[in-house]
Coordinates of C-alpha atoms and ligand atoms in Angstrom, one line a residue:
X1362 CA 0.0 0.0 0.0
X1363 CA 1.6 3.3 -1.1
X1364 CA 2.2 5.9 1.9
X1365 CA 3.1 10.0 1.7
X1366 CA 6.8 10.4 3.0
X1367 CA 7.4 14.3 4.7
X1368 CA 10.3 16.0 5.6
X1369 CA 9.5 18.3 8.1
X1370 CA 10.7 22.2 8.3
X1371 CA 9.7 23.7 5.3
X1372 CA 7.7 27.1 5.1
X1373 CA 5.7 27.6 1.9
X1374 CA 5.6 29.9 -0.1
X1375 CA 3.8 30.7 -4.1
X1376 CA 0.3 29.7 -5.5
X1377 CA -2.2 27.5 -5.4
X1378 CA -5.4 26.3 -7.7
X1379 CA -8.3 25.5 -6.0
X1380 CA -10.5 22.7 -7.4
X1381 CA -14.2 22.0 -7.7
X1382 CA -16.0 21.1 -4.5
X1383 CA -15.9 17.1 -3.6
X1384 CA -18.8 17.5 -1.8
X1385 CA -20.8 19.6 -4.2
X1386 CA -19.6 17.3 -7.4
X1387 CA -20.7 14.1 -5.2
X1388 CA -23.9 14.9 -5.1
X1389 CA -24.3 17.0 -8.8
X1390 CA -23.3 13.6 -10.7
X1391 CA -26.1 11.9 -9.1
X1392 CA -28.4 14.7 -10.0
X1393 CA -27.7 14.2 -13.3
X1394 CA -29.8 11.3 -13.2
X1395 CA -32.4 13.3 -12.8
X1396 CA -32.9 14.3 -16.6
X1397 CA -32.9 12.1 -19.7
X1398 CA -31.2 15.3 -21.4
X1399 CA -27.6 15.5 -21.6
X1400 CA -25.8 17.7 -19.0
X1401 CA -22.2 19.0 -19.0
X1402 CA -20.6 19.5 -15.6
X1403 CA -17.2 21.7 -15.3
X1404 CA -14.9 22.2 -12.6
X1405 CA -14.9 18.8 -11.2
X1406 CA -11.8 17.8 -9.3
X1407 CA -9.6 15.1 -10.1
X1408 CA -10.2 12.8 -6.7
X1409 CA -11.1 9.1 -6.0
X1410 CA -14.6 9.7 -5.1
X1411 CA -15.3 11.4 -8.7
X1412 CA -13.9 8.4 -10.3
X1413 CA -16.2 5.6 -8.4
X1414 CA -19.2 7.8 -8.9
X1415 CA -18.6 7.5 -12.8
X1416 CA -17.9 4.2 -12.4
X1417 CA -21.0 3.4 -10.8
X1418 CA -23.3 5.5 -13.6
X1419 CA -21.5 3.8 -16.1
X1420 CA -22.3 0.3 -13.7
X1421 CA -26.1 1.7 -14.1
X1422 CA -26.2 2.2 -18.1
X1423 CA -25.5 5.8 -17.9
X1424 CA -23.1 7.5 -20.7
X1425 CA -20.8 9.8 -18.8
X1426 CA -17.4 10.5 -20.9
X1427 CA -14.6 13.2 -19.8
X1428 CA -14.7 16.2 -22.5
X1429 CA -11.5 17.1 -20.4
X1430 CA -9.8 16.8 -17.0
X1431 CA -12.5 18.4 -14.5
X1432 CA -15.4 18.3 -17.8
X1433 CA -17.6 15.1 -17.6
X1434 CA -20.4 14.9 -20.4
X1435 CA -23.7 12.7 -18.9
X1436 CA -26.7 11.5 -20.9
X1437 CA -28.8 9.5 -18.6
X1438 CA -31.5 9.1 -21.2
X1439 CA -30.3 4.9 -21.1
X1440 CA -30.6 4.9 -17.3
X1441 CA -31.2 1.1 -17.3
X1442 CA -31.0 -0.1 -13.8
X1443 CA -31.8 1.2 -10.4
X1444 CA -29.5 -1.1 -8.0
X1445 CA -25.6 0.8 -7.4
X1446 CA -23.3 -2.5 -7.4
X1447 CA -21.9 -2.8 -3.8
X1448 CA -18.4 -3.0 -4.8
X1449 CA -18.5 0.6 -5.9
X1450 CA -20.7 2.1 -3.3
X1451 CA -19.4 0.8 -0.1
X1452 CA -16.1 3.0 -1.3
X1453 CA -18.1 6.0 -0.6
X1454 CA -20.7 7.2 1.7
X1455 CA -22.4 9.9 -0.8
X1456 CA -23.4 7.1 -3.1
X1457 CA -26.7 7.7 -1.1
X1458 CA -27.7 10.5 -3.2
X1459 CA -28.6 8.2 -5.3
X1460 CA -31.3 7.0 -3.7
X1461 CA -32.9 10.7 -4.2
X1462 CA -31.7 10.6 -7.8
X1463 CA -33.0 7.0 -9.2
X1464 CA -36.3 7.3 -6.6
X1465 CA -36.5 11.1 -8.4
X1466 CA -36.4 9.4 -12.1
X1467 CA -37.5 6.0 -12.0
X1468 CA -39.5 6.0 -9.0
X1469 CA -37.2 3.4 -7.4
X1470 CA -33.3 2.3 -6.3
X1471 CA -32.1 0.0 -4.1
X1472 CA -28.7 1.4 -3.1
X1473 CA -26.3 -0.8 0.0
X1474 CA -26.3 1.0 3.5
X1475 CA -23.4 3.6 2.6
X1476 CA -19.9 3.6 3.7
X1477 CA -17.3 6.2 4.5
X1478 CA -15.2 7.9 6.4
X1479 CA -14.8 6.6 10.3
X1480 CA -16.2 9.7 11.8
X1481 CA -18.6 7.9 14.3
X1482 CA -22.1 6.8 13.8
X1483 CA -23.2 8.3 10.4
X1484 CA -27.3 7.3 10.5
X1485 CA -28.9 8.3 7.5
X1486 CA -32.8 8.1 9.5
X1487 CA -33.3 12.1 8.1
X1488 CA -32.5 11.1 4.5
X1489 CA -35.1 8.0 5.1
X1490 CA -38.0 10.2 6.7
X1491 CA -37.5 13.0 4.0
X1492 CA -38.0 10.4 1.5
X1493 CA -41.3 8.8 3.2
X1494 CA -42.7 12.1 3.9
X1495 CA -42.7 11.9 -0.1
X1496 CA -44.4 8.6 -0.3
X1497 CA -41.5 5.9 -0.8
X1498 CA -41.6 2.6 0.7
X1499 CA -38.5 2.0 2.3
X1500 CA -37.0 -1.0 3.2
X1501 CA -33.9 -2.6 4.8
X1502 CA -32.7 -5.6 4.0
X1503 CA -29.2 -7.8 3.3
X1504 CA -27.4 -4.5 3.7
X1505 CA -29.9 -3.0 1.3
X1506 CA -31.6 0.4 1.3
X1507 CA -34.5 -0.4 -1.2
X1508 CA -36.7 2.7 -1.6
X1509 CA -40.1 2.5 -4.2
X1510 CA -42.7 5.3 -5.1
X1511 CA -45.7 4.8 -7.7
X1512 CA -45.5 8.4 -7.2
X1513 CA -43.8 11.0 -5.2
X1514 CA -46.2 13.8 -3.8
X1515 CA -44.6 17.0 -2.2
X1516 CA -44.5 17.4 1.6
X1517 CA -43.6 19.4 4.5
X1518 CA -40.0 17.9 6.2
X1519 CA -39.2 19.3 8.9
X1520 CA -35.6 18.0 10.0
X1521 CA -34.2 16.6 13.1
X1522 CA -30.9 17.2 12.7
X1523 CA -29.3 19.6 10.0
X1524 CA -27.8 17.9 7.6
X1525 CA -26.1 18.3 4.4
X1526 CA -27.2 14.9 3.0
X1527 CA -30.4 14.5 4.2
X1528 CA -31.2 17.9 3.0
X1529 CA -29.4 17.3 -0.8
X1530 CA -31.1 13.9 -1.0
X1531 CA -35.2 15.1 -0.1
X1532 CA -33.9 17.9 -2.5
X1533 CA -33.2 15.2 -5.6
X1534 CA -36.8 12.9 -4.7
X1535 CA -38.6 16.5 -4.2
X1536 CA -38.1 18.2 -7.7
X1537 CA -39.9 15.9 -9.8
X1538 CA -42.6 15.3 -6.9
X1539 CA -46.5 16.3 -7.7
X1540 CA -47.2 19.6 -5.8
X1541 CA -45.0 21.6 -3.4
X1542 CA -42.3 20.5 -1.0
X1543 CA -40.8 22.5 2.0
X1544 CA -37.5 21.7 3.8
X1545 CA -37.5 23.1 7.2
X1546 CA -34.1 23.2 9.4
X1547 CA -32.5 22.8 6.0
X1548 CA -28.7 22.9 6.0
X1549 CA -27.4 25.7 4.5
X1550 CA -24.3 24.6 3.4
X1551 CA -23.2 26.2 0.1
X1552 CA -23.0 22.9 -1.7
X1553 CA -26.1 22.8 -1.0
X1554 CA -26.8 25.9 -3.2
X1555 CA -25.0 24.7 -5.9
X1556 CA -26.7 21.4 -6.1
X1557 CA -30.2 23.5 -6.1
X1558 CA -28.7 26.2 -9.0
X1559 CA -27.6 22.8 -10.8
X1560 CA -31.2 21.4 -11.0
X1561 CA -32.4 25.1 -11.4
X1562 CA -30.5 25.3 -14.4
X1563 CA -32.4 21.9 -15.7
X1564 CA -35.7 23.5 -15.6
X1565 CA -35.8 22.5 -11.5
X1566 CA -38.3 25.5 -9.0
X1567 CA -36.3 25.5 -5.9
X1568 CA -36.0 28.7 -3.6
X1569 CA -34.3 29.2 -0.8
X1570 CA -31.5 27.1 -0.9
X1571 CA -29.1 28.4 1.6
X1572 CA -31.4 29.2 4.2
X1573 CA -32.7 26.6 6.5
X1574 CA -36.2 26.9 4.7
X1575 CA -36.2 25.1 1.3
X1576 CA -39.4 25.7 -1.0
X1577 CA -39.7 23.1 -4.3
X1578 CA -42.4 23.0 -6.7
X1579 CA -42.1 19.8 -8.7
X1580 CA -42.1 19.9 -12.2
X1581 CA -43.2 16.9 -15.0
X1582 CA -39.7 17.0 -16.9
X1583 CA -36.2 18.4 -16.3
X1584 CA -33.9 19.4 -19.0
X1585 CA -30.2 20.1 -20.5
X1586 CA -27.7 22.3 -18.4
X1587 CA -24.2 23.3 -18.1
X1588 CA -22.6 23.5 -14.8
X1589 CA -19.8 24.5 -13.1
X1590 CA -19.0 23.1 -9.4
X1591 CA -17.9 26.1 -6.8
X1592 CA -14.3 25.7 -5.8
X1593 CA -13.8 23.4 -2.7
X1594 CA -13.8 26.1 0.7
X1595 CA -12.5 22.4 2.3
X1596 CA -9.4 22.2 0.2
X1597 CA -9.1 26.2 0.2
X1598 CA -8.9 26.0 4.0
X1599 CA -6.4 23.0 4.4
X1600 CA -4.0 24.8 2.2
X1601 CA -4.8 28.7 4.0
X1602 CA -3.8 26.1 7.4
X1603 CA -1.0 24.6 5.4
X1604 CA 0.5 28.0 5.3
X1605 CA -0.3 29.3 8.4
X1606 CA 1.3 26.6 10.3
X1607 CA 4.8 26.8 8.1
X1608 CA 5.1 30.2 8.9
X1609 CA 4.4 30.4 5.2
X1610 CA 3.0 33.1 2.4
X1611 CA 0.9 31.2 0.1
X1612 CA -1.7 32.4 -2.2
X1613 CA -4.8 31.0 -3.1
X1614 CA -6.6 30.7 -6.3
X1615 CA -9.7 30.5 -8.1
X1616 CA -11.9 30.6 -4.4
X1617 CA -15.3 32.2 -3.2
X1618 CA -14.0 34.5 0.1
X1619 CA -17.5 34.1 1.2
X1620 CA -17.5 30.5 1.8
X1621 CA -14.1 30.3 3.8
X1622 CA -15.5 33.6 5.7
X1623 CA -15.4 31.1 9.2
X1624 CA -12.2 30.1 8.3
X1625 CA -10.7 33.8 7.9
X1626 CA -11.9 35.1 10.7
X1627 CA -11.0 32.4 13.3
X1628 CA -7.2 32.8 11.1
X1629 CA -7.4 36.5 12.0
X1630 CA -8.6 36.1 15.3
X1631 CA -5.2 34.2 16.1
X1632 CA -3.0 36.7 14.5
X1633 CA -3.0 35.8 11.2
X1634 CA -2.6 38.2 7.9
X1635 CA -4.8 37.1 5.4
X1636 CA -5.5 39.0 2.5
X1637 CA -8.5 38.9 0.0
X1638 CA -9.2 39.4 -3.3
X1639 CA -12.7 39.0 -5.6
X1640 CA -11.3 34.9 -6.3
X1641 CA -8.4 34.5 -4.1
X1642 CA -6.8 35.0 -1.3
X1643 CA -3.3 35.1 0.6
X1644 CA -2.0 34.1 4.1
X1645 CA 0.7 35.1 5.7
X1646 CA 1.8 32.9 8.9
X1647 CA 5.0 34.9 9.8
X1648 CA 3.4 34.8 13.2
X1649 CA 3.1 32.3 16.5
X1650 CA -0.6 32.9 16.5
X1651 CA -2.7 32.9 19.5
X1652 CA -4.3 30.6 21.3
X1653 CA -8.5 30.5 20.4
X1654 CA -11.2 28.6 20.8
X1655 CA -13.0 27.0 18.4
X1656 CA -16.4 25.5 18.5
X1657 CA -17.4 23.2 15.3
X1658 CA -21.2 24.1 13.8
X1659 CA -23.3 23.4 10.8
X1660 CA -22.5 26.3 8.3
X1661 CA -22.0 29.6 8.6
X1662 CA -20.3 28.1 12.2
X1663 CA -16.5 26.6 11.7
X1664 CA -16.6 23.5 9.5
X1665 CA -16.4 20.5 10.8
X1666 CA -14.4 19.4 8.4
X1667 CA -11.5 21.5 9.7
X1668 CA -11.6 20.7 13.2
X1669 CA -8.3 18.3 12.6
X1670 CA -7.0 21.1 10.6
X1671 CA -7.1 23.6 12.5
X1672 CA -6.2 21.5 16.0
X1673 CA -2.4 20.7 14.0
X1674 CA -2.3 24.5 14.2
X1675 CA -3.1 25.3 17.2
X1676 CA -0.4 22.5 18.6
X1677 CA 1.8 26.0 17.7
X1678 CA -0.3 28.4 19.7
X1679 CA 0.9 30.9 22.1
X1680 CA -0.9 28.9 24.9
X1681 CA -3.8 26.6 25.3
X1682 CA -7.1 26.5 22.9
X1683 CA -10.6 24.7 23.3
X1684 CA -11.9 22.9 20.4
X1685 CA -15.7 21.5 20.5
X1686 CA -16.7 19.5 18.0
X1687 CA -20.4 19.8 17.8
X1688 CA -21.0 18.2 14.4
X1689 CA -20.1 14.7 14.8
X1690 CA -19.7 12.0 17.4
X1691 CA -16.3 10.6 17.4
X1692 CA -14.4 13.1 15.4
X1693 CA -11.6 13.0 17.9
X1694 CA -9.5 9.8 16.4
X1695 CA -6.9 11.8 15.1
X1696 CA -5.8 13.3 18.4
X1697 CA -3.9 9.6 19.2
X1698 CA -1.3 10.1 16.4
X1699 CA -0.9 13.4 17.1
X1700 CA 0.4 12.6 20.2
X1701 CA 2.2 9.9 19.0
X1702 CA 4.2 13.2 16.9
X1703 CA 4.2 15.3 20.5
X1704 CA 1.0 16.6 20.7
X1705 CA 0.0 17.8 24.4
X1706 CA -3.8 17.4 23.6
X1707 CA -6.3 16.2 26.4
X1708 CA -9.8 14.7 25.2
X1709 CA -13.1 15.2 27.4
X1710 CA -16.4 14.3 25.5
X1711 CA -16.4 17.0 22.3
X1712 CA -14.0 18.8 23.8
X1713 CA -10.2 18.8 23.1
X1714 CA -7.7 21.0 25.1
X1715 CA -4.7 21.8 22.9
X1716 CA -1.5 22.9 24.5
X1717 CA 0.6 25.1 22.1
X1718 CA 4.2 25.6 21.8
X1719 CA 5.0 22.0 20.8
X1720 CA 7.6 20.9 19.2
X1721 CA 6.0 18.0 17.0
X1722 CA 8.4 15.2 15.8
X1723 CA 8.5 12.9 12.9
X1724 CA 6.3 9.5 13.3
X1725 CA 4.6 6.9 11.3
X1726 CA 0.7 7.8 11.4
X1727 CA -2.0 6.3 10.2
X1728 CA -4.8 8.9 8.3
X1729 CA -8.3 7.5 10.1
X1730 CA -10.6 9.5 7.7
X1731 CA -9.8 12.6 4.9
X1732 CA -9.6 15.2 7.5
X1733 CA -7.4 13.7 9.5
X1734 CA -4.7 12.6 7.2
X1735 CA -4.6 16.0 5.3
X1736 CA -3.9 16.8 9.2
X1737 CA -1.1 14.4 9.7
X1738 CA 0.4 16.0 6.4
X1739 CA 0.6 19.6 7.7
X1740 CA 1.8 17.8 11.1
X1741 CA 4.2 16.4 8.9
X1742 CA 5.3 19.8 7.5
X1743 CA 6.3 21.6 11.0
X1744 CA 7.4 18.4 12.5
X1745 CA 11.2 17.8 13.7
X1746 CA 12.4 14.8 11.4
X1747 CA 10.5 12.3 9.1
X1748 CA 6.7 11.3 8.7
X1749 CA 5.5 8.7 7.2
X1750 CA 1.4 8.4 6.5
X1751 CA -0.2 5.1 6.2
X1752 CA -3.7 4.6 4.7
X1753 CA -3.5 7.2 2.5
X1754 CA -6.4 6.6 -0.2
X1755 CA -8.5 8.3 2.6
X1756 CA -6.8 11.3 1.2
X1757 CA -6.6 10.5 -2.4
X1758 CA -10.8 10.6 -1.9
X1759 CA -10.8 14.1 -1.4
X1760 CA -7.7 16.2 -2.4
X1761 CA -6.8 16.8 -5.9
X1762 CA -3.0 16.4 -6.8
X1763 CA -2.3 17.1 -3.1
X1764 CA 1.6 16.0 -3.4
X1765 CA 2.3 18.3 -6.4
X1766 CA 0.2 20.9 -5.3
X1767 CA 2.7 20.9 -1.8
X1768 CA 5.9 20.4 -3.7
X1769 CA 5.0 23.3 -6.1
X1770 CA 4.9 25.4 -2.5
X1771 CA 8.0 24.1 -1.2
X1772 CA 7.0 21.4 0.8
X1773 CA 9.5 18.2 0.8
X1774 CA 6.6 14.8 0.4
X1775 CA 6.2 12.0 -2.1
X1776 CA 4.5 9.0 -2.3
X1777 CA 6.8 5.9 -1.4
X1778 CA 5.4 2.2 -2.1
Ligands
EPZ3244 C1 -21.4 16.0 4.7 O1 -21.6 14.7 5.3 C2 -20.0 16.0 4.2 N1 -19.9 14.9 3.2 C3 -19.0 15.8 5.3 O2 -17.7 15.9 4.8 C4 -19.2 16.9 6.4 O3 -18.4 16.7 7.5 C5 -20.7 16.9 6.8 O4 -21.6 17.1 5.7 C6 -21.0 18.1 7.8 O5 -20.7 19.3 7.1 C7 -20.4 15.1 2.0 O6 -21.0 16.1 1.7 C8 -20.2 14.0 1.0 P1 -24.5 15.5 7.8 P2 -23.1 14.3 5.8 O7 -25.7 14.7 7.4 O8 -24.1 14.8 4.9 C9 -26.2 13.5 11.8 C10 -15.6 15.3 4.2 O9 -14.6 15.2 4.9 N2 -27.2 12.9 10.9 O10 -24.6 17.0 7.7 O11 -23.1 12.8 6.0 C11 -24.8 13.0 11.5 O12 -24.5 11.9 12.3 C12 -16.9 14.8 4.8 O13 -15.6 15.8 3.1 C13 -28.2 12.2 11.5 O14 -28.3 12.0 12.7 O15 -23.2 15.0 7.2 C14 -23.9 14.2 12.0 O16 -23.8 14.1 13.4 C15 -16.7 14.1 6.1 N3 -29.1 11.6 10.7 C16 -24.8 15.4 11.7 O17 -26.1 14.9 11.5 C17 -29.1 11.7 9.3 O18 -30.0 11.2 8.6 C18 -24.4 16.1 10.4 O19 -24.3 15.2 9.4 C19 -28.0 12.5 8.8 C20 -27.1 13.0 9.6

C-alpha cells in the first residue's frame, strides 16, 4: 500500500489552484440522473470519489465521458437499472444520493447502506424520513436500502438534525414530486446551493436554498444544463492552514472569500494576515498565533471538516485552545497520532484542550478518515524529522493532486510504495 513520506521544516511559499468542491460534485453527478437530457458538468476535481461515482453510472447504463480533466459529459436518457453494485458504493458514503436521484427518475433504487469515512455513527434516518414524507416505501434488507414510489407527492419535512445529505437527497426525490415540497431546518451549506442552482439550471423550481427553509415545486420534466462546481472552501482552508502553520505566504486561487468567511476570521482572530481578493486569497503565517477557541457548527459556524486542521495548528499556539466538535460523534481519532508526533492534547467528550508551543516530531501515522490525514500531512510539515502516512487513499478521496500541489509550494513529500 503506497504511503506520503514528509520532511518536516519547510515554510511555503507561491500559489495555489483550487479545485471544484468534492462534496458539491458528489452529489451533482447523481443529480444528473435526474434528466434524460444530456448535462455538461465543469470544474470537477480530479479525486477518487469522482472516479467511483462515474464508475458506478456507467455500472447503471448511464453514458458519462470526460470532454476534459474536470469536464464530464452525462446522458442519462439509457438509465437502465436502479441497483448501485456494492463494490463501488461501499467505497463512498455519498453514493446515497442516489437513492434521491433514481427514486426522483424512475421512481425506485435500491442502493447498499453507505460507507465512508470513520467519523462515528453516520445514520442516514433524516434522509429515510424526508423520502417517506414523499411517499416511498422504504425497506432494509441484506445490507440494502431499497426505496419504491408509484408516485412522489410533495410534503412538509421538517428535519431533526441539520444535515447536508439529508437535505441534498429530499432535495433530488422532491423536484420531480406532484405539488410543493418544503424543507425546514435545511442545511445551509453552500454545496447545498450549488446542487439547487444545478437542478435550477435543468428546468428545476427550488427557492431558498441556503437558508434553512427550502421551498420546491415539482415539475413533470427536467432538462439540458451546463454546470460549473464552486471551488472546494475544504481544500481552500487545508491549504490557507498549510501556510499558516509553516510560517508560510501562500496564495490561493480560483476561491469564493464568502465561503471560507469562518475560516478567515478564526485565522485572523489568532493573528493571522490574510489577505482577499474577488477569487483569491493570501496568508501570511509569519506569526506564533494565539491561542482561540473554536467550536465546530453546521454552516456559517467553523466547518467541521477542519476541526483536525485547525487542531495541528493550534499544537503551535501561544498557549492553550478549546476545540468542540459539535458536528459529529467521534471526530476526535486523530488526536492519538498526534500525540504519537508530540502533541500535548487532552480529550473530554467533544472537547479537546490543545496545549501550544509544541515541538511535533516525525512518526509513522495512520490517516483514520480525509480530514485527518490531510492533518497528519501539515503535522508532517512543521514536524522535527521524518513522517510517514499510512492509509492514505482516505486522502486520495478528497484532495486533488495534493503531493504536487505541496511540492510546487515548497513542501519536501512524495508517495513511497
Ligand atoms: C457532509 O456529510 C459532508 N460529506 C461531510 O464531509 C461533512 O463533514 C458533513 O456534511 C458536515 O458538514 C459530503 O458532503 C459527502 P450531515 P453528511 O448529514 O451529509 C447527523 C468530508 O470530509 N445525521 O450534515 O453525511 C450526523 O450523524 C466529509 O468531506 C443524522 O443524525 O453529514 C452528524 O452528526 C466528512 N441523521 C450530523 O447529522 C441523518 O440522517 C451532520 O451530518 C443524517 C445526519
Amino acid at each position: 500500500m503506497p504511503r506520503l513520506h514528509i520532511t518536516g521544516g519547510q515554510r511555503l511559499a507561491g500559489t495555489v489552484k483550487i479545485s471544484g468542491a468534492k462534496n458539491s460534485a458528489v452529489a451533482v453527478i447523481p443529480a444528473a440522473l435526474l434528466t434524460a437530457a444530456p448535462v455538461r458538468i465543469e470544474n470537477l476535481p480530479d479525486i477518487h470519489d469522482i472516479r467511483v461515482l462515474v464508475d458506478i453510472l456507467h455500472f447503471l447504463g448511464v453514458k458519462a465521458v470526460w470532454e476534459n480533466a474536470t469536464t464530464l459529459l452525462i446522458d442519462a436518457s439509457t438509465v437502465a437499472k436502479t441497483q448501485a453494485p456494492y463494490e463501488l458504493v461501499k467505497k463512498l458514503r455519498a453514493s446515497y444520493y442516489f437513492m434521491g436521484a433514481l427514486l426522483g427518475r424512475l421512481g425506485c433504487a435500491d442502493v447498499p447502506v453507505p460507507g465512508g469515512c470513520d467519523l462515528g455513527p453516520r445514520p442516514i434516518d433524516q434522509h429515510i424520513k424526508g423520502l417517506v414524507s414523499l411517499g416511498a416505501k422504504v425497506e432494509v434488507e441484506h445490507g440494502l436500502i431499497g426505496v419504491r414510489a408509484k408516485k412522489l407527492i410533495g410534503a412538509r419535512i421538517y428535519l431533526d438534525v441539520v444535515s447536508v445529505g439529508a437535505t441534498i437527497n429530499i432535495m433530488l426525490a422532491a423536484v420531480r414530486a406532484e405539488g410543493r415540497t418544503v424543507i425546514e431546518n435545511a442545511a445551509k451549506e453552500p454545496e447545498i446551493v450549488d446542487v439547487a442552482n444545478f437542478l435550477n439550471a435543468m428546468g428545476a423550481k427550488i427557492r431558498g436554498a441556503g437558508t434553512d427553509v427550502i421551498r420546491i415545486t415539482g415539475v413533470k420534466e427536467l432538462g439540458p444544463a451546463n454546470h460549473c462546481v464552486i471551488p472546494d472552501r475544504i481544500e481552500a482552508g487545508t491549504y490557507m492552514i498549510a501556510a499558516a502553520a509553516t510560517g508560510g505566504d501562500v496564495t490561493l486561487l480560483d476561491v469564493i472569500p464568502k465561503h471560507l468567511d469562518p475560516i478567515i476570521a478564526k485565522l485572523r482572530e489568532m493573528g493571522i494576515a490574510v489577505e482577499v481578493g474577488d477569487d483569491k486569497l493570501r496568508v501570511i503565517g509569519n506569526t506564533t498565533p494565539l491561542a482561540v477557541d473554536i467550536k465546530t457548527f453546521p454552516y456559517p459556524g467553523f466547518p467541521t471538516d477542519m476541526q483536525s486542521l485547525a487542531m495541528v495548528l493550534l499544537t503551535q499556539a501561544q498557549g492553550s485552545s478549546v476545540i468542540t466538535e459539535n458536528v459529529f460523534e467521534g471526530r476526535f481519532k486523530h488526536v492519538d497520532e498526534l500525540k504519537r508526533m508530540g502533541a500535548r492534547i487532552k480529550v473530554e467528550g467533544r472537547t479537546a484542550i490543545v496545549d501550544g508551543r509544541t515541538q511535533l516530531s516525525g512518526a509513522p501515522v495512520k490517516a483514520t478518515d480525509l480530514r485527518a490525514g490531510a492533518a497528519f500531512i501539515i503535522a508532517g510539515l512543521i514536524a522535527e524529522g521524518e513522517t510517514v502516512i499510512s492509509e492514505i487513499y482516505h486522502i486520495y478521496r478528497g484532495y486533488e493532486h495534493i503531493c504536487e500541489k505541496l511540492t510546487a509550494l515548497g513542501a519536501k513529500i512524495k508517495e513511497i510504495p
